[in-house]
Coordinates of C-alpha atoms in Angstrom, one line a residue:
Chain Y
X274 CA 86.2 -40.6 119.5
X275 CA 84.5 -43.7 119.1
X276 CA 85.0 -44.3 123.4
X277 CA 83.1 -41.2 123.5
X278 CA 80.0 -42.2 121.0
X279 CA 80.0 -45.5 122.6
X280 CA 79.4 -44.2 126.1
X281 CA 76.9 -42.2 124.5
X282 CA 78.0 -38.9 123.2
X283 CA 75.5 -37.6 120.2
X284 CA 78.7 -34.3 119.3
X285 CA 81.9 -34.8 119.7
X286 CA 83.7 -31.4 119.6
X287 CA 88.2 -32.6 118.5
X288 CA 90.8 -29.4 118.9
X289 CA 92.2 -27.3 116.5
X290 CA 93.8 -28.8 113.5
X291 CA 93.3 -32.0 115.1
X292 CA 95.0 -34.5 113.3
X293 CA 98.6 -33.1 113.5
X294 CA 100.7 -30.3 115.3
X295 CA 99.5 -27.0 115.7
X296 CA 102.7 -24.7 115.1
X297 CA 103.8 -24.1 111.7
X298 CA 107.1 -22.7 110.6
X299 CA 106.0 -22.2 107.1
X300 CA 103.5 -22.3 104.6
X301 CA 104.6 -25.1 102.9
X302 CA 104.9 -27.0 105.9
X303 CA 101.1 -26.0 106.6
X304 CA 100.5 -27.2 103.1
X305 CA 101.6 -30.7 103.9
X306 CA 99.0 -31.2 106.7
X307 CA 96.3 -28.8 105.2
X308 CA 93.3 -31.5 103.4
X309 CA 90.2 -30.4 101.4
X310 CA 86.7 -30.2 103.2
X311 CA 86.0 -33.9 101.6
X312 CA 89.9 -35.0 102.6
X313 CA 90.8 -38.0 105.2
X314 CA 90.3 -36.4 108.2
X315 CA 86.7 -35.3 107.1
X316 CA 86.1 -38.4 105.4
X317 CA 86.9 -40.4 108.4
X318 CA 84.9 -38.5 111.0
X319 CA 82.0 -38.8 108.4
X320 CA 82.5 -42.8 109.0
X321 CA 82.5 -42.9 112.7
X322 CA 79.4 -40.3 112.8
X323 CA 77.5 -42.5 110.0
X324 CA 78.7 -45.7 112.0
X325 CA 77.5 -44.3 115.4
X326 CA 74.7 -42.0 114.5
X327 CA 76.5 -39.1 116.0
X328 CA 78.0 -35.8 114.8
X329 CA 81.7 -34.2 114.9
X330 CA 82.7 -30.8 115.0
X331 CA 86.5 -30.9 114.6
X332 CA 89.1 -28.9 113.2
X333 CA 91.8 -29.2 110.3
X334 CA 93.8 -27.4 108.1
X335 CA 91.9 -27.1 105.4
X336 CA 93.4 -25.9 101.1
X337 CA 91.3 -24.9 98.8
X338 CA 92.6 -24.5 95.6
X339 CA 95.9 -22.3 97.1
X340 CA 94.2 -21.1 99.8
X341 CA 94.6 -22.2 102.9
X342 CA 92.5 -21.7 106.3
X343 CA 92.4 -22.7 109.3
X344 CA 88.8 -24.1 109.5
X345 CA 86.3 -26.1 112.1
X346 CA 84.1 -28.5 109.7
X347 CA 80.5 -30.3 111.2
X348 CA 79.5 -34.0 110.3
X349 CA 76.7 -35.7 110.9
X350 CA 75.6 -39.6 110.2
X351 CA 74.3 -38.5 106.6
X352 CA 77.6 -36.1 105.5
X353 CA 78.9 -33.2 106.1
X354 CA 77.1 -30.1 107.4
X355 CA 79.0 -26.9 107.1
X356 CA 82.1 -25.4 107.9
X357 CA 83.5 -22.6 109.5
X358 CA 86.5 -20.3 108.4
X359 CA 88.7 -18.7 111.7
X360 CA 88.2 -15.4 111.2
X361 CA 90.3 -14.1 113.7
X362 CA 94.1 -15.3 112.9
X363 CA 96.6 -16.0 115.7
X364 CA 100.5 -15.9 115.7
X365 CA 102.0 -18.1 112.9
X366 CA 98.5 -18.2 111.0
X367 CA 99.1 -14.7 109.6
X368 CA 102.0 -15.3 107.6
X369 CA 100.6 -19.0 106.3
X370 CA 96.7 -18.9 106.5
X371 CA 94.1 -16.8 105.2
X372 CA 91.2 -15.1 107.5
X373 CA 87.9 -17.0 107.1
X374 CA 85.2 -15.8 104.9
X375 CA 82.2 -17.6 105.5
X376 CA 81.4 -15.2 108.3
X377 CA 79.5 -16.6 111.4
X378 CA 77.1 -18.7 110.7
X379 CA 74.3 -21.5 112.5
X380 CA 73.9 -25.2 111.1
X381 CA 70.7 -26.7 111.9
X382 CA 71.1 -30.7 113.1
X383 CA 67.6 -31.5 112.1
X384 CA 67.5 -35.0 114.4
X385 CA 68.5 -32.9 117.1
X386 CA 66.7 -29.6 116.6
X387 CA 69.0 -27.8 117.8
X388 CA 71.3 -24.9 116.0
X389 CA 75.0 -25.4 116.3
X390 CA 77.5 -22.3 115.6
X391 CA 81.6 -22.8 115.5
X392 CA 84.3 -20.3 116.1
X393 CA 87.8 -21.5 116.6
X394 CA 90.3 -20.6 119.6
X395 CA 91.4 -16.6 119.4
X396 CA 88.0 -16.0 118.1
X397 CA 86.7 -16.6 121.7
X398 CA 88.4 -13.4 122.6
X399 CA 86.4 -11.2 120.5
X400 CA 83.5 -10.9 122.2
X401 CA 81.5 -9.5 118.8
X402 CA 81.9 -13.0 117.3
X403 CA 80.6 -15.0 120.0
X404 CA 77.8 -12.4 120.1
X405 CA 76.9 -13.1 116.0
X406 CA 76.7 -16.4 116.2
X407 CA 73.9 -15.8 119.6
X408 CA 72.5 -13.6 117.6
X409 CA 72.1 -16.1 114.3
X410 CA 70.3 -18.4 116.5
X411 CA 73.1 -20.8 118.0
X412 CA 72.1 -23.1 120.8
X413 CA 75.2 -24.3 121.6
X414 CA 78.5 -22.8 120.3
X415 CA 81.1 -26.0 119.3
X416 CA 85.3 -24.7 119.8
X417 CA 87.8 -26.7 118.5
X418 CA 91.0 -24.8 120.0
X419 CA 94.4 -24.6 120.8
X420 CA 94.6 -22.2 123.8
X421 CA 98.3 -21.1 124.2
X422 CA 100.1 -19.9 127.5
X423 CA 101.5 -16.8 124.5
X424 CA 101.0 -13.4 126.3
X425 CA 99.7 -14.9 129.3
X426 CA 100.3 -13.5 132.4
X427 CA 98.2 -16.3 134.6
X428 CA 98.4 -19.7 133.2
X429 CA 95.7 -21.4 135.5
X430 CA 94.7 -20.9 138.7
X431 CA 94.6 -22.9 141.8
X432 CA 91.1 -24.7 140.4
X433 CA 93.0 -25.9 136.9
X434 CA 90.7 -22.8 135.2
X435 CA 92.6 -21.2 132.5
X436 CA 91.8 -17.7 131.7
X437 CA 89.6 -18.7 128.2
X438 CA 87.6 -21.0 130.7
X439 CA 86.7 -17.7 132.3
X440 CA 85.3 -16.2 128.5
X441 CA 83.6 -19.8 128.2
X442 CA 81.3 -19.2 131.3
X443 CA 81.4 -15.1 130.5
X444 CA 80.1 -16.0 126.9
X445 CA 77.3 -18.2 128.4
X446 CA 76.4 -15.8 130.9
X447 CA 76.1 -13.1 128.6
X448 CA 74.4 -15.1 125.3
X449 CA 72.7 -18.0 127.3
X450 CA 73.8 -20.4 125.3
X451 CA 75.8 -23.3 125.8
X452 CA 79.1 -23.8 124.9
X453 CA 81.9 -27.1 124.6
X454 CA 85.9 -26.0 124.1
X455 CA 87.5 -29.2 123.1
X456 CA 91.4 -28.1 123.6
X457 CA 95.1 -29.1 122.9
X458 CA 96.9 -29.7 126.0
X459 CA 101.0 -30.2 126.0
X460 CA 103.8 -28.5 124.8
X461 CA 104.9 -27.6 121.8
X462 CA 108.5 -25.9 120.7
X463 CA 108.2 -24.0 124.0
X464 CA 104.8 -23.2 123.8
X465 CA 102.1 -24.7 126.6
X466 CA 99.0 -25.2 125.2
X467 CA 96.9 -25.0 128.3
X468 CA 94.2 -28.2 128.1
X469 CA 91.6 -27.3 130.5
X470 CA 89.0 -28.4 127.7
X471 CA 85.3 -27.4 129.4
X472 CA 81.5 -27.7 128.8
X473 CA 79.2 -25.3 129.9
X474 CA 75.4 -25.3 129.6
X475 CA 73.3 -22.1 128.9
X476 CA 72.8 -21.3 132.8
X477 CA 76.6 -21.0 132.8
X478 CA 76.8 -23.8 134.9
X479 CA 79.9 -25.8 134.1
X480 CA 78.7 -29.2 133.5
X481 CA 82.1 -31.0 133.0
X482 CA 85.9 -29.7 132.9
X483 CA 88.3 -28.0 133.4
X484 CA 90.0 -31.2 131.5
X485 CA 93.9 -31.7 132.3
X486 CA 95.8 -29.3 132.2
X487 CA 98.7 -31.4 130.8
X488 CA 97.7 -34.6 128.9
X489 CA 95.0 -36.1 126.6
X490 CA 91.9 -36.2 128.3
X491 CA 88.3 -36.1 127.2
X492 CA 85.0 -34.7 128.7
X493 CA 81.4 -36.1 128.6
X494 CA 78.6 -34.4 129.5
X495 CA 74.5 -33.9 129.0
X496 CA 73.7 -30.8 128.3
X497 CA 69.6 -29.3 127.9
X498 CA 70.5 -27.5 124.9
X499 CA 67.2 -26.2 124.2
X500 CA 67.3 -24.0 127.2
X501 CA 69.4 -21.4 125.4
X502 CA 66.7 -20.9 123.6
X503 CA 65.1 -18.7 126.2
X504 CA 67.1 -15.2 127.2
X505 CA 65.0 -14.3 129.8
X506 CA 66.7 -13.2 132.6
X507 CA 63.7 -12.5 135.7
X508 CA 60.2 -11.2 134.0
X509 CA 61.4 -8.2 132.7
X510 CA 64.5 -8.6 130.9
X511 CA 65.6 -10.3 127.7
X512 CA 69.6 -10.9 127.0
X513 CA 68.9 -10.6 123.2
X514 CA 66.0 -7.9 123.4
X515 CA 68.1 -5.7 125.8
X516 CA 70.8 -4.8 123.5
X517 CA 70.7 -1.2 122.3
X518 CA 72.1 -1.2 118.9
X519 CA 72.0 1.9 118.6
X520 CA 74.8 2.8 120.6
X521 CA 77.2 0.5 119.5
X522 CA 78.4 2.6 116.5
X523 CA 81.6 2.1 117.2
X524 CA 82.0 -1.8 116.8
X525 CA 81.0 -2.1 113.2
Chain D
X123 CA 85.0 6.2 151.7
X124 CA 87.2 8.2 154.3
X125 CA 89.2 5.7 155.6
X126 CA 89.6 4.2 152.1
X127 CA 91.2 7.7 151.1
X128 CA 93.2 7.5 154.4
X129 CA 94.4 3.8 153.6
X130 CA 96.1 6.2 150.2
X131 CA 93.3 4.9 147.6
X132 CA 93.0 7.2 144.9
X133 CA 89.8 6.0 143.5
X134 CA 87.0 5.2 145.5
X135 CA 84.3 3.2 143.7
X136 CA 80.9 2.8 145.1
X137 CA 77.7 0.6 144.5
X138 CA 74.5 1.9 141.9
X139 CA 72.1 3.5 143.6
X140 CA 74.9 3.8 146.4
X141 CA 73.2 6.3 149.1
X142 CA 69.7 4.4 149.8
X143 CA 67.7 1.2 148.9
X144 CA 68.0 -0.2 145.3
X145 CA 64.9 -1.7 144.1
X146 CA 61.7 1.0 143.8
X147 CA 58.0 0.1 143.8
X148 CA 56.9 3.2 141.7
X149 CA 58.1 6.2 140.2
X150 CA 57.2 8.2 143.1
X151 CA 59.5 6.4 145.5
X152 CA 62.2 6.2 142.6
X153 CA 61.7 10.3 142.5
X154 CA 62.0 10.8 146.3
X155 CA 66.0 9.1 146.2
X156 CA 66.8 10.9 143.5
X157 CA 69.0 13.6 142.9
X158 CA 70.6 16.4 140.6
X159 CA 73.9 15.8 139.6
X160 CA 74.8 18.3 141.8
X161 CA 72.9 17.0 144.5
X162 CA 73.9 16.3 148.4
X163 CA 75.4 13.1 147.2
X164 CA 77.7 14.6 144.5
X165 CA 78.3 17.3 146.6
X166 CA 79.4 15.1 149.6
X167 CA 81.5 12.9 147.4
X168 CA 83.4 16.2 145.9
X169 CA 84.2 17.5 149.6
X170 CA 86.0 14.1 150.5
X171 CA 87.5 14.1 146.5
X172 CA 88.5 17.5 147.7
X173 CA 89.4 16.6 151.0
X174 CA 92.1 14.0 150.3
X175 CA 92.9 14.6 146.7
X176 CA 91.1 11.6 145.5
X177 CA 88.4 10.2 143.1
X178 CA 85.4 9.1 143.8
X179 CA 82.9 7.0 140.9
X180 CA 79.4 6.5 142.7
X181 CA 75.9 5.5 141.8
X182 CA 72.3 7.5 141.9
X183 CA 69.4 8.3 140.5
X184 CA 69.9 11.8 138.6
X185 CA 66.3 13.7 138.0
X186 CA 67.1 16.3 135.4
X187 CA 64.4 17.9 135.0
X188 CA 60.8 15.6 135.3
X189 CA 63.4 12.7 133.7
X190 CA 65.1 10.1 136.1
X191 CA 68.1 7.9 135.1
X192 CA 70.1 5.4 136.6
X193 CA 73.9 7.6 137.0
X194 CA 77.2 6.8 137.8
X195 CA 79.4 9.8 138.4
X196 CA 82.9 10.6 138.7
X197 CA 84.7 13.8 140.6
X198 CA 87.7 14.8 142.1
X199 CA 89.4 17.2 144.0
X200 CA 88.2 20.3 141.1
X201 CA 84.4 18.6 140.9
X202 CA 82.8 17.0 138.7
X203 CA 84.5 15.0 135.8
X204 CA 81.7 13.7 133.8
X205 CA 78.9 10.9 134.3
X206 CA 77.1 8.1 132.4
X207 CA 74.1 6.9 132.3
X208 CA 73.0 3.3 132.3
X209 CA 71.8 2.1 129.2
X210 CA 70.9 -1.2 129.9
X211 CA 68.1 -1.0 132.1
X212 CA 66.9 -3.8 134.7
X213 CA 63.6 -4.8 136.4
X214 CA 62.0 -2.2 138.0
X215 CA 64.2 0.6 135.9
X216 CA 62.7 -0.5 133.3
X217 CA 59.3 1.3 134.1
X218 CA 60.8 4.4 136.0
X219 CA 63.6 4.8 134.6
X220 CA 64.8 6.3 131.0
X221 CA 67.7 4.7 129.4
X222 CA 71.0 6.4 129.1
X223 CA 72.0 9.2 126.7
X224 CA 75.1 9.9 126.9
X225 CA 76.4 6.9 125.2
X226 CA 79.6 5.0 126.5
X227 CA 82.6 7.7 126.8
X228 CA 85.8 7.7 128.4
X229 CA 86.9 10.5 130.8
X230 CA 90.7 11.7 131.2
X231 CA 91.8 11.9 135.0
X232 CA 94.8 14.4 134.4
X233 CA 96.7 13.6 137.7
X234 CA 96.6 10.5 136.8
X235 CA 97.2 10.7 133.2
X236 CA 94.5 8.1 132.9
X237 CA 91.0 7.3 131.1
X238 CA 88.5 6.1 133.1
X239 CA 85.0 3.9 131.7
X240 CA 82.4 3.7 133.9
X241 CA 79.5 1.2 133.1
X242 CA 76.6 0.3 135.6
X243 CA 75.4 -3.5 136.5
X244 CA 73.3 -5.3 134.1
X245 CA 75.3 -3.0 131.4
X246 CA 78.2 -5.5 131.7
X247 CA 76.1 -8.3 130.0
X248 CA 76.3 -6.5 127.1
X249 CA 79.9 -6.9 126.0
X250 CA 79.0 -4.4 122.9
X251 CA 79.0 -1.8 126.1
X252 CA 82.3 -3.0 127.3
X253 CA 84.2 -3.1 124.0
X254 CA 82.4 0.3 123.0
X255 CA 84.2 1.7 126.7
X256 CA 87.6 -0.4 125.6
X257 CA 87.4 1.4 121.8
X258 CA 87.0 5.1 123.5
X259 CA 90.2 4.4 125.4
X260 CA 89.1 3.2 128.4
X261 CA 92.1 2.3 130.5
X262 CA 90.2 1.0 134.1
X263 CA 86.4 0.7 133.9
X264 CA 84.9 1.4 137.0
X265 CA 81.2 -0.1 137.8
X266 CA 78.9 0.7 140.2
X267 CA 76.5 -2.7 140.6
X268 CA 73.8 -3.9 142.1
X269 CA 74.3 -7.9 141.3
X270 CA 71.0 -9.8 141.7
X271 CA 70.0 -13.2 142.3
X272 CA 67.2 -12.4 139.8
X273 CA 67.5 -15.3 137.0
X274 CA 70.4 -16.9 138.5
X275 CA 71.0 -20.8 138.0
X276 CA 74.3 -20.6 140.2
X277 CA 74.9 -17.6 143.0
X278 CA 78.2 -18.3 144.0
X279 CA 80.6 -21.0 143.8
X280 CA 82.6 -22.2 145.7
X281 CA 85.4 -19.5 145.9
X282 CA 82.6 -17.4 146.4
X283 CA 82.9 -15.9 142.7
X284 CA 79.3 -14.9 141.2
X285 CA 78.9 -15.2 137.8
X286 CA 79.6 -11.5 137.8
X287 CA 82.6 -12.0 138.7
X288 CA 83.5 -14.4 135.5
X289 CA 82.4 -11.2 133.8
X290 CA 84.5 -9.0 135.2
X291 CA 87.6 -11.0 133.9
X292 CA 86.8 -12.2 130.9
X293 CA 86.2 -8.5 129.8
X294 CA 90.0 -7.8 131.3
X295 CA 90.8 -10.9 129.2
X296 CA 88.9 -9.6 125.7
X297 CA 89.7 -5.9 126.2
X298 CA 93.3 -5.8 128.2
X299 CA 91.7 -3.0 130.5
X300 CA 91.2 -3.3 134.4
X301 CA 88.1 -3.3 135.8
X302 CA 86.9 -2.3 139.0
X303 CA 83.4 -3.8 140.6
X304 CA 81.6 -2.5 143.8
X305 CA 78.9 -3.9 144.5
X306 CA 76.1 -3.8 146.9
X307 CA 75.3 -6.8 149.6
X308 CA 72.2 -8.1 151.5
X309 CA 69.0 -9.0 151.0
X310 CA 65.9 -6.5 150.0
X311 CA 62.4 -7.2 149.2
X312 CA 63.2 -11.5 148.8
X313 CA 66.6 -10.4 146.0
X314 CA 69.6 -11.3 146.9
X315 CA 72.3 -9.2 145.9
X316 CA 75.8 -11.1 145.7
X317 CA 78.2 -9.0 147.2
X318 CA 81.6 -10.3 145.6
X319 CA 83.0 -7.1 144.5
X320 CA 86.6 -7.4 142.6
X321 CA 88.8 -5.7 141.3
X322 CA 90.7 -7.1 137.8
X323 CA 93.8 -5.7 136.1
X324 CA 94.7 -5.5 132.8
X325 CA 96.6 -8.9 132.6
X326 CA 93.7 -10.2 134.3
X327 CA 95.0 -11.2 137.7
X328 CA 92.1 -11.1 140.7
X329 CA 94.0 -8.4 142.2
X330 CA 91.1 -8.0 144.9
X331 CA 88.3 -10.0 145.7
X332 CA 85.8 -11.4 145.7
X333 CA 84.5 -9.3 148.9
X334 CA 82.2 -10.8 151.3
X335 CA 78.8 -12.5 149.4
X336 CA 76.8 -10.8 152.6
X337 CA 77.7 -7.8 154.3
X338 CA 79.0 -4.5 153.4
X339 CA 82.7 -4.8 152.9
X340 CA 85.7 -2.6 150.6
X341 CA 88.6 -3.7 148.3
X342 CA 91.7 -2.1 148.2
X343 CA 94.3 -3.1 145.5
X344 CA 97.3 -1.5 144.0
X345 CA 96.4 -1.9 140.2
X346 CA 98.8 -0.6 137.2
X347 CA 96.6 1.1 135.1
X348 CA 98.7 2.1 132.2
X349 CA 99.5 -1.5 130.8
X350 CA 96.0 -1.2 130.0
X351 CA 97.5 0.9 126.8
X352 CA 99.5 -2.0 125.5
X353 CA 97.0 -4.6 123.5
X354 CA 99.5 -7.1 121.7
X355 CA 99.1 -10.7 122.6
X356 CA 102.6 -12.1 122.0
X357 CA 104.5 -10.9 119.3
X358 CA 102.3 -10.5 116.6
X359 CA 98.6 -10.3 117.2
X360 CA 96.6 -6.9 119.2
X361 CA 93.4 -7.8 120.4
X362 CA 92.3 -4.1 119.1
X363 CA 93.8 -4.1 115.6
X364 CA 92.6 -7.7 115.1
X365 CA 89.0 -7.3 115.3
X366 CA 87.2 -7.4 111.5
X367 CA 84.5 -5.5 111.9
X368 CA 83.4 -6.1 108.1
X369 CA 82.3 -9.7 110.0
X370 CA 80.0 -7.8 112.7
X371 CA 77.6 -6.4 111.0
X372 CA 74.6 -8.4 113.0
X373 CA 75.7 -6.3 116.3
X374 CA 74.8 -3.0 115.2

């Protein structure tokens, strides 16, 4: 992380529960690596962003009181920001974590003007969340993740893409906004998690990644944030505009 | 179409608009392509259905009476099976055009013992529309398209993949339904329309496709359609029964 602020980097997007394994095979063993929203992990990233001037969008386990969820938390030089709750739980998380319930929100980084919106690996797949936080005013949408080869019947094709890389640009495409997947790579009790970590700005134009596939790696990138502001598509059409609530009764 | 049918396809999709020109420079030249639903196009497409026991899903523009929409419709060998009309209207529809009203339905292809979706271009930019078609059953969603270079950053890359196309799997990869694209190639009027036609299945393998970026050009692909039914992601997640719609309430 501080490589990455040092060659420049104003965010820097960590994976999923970051700081330790991903797979749990209980609830107390979550416990043990779950912190609170001002624990270590935060605390640390709140350091390096104060030190560097830069912000950190990363994930942990995070308890409060005896709760625990599995949560993506924002830090910039002056503290933290906000925090985001996974909504969507995946494999071992329903038995250990509970589902978020801050819902899906923006957070404004006021140096940057720009609006910043979280969500956290499976949430990707549900195509309703990525399209709340568009519609909240995101700019570009920050996922700490641990994709997983579980119920995959294509790992990655021959260009390294896995298939979430295909939702990243398909989310940008159809929200014009940005979007940076910072993800596990590895294995894991028999489990791959895929790497493949990607940035993509809000012309879907992938701008760095697909990371490794199989080790550590890390992506750097400028990205025009500010274009996703605009969801013009030609001179008569609007991405946002366009929808027709009225005849999606049967999401909600 | 016929030699499709004679190859042993048992769907045939075709483009939007599929029988003449897409783009119109008023509503008088819209009026002249367009036809009842029982028109010489339908009609045609039923003889063939007929013909070689097949299905056929196919763009126009439907008048009923002084109203014109932008229609995709599905027969087979007994006639007509039911038809939707775009909702999400593009450019020039937007002033000739009204937008669909017969929402987003499935229809049951007996023979098959399958439910077909059928969306139309600029539609699948909406994933509300997609997931709405997934949530009536939708087992293979068939789209008639017209893909534009209208607004485009990137056209094709270098697999020859439009953004489109990144559509068309990442809604196979949300929704666990195939989907099958035909789209219309060439140039008209300075647009470029992008070709690339594919066909997805529900474990969202490129079964088909892209087709050719220029010319006119057909898929054929043995796709199985009923493992579109089966939702779970490993062992314990279903990307159905894992949506929380109590969080979506911005969508509707």
């Amino acid at each position: 992380m501080e490589a990455l602020f040092k060659y420049g980097a104003r965010i820097v997007v960590l994976p999923e529960c970051s700081n330790h394994q991903y797979a749990m095979r209980s609830q107390e063993e979550a416990r043990e690596y779950a912190e609170e929203l001002d624990g270590p992990s935060v605390t640390h990233w709140q350091k390096l962003a104060s030190m560097y001037g830069g912000y950190v969008a990363g994930g942990i386990i995070e308890h409060e009181g005896n709760d625990l969820y599995n949560t993506a938390v924002l830090v910039g030089p002056n503290g933290r920001i906000g925090h985001y709750r996974k909504v969507h739980l995946f494999d071992w998380e329903i038995d250990y974590l509970r589902p978020g319930n801050v819902g899906f929100q923006t957070f404004r980084i006021e140096e940057l003007d720009i609006k910043v919106g979280m969500l956290v690996c499976y949430d990707l797949r549900f195509p309703e969340a990525v399209r709340s936080i568009a519609l909240a005013g995101c700019d570009i949408l920050l996922v700490p993740t641990t994709w997983t080869s579980i119920g995959k019947s294509v790992l990655w094709d021959e260009r390294g893409y896995c298939l979430a890389n295909y939702l990243a640009v398909a989310h940008t495409y159809s929200n014009r906004m940005a979007i940076a997947c910072a993800d596990r790579a590895g294995q894991e009790q028999g489990v791959q998690y895929m790497g493949a970590s990607m940035i993509v700005d809000s012309m879907s134009r992938v701008v760095a990644g697909p990371a490794s596939k199989c080790e550590a790696d890390y992506l750097l990138a400028d990205v025009d944030i500010l274009l996703s502001r605009d969801k013009r598509v030609g001179s008569r059409n609007d991405l946002l505009k366009d929808r027709c609530p009225q005849h999606y009764k049967l999401i909600g």
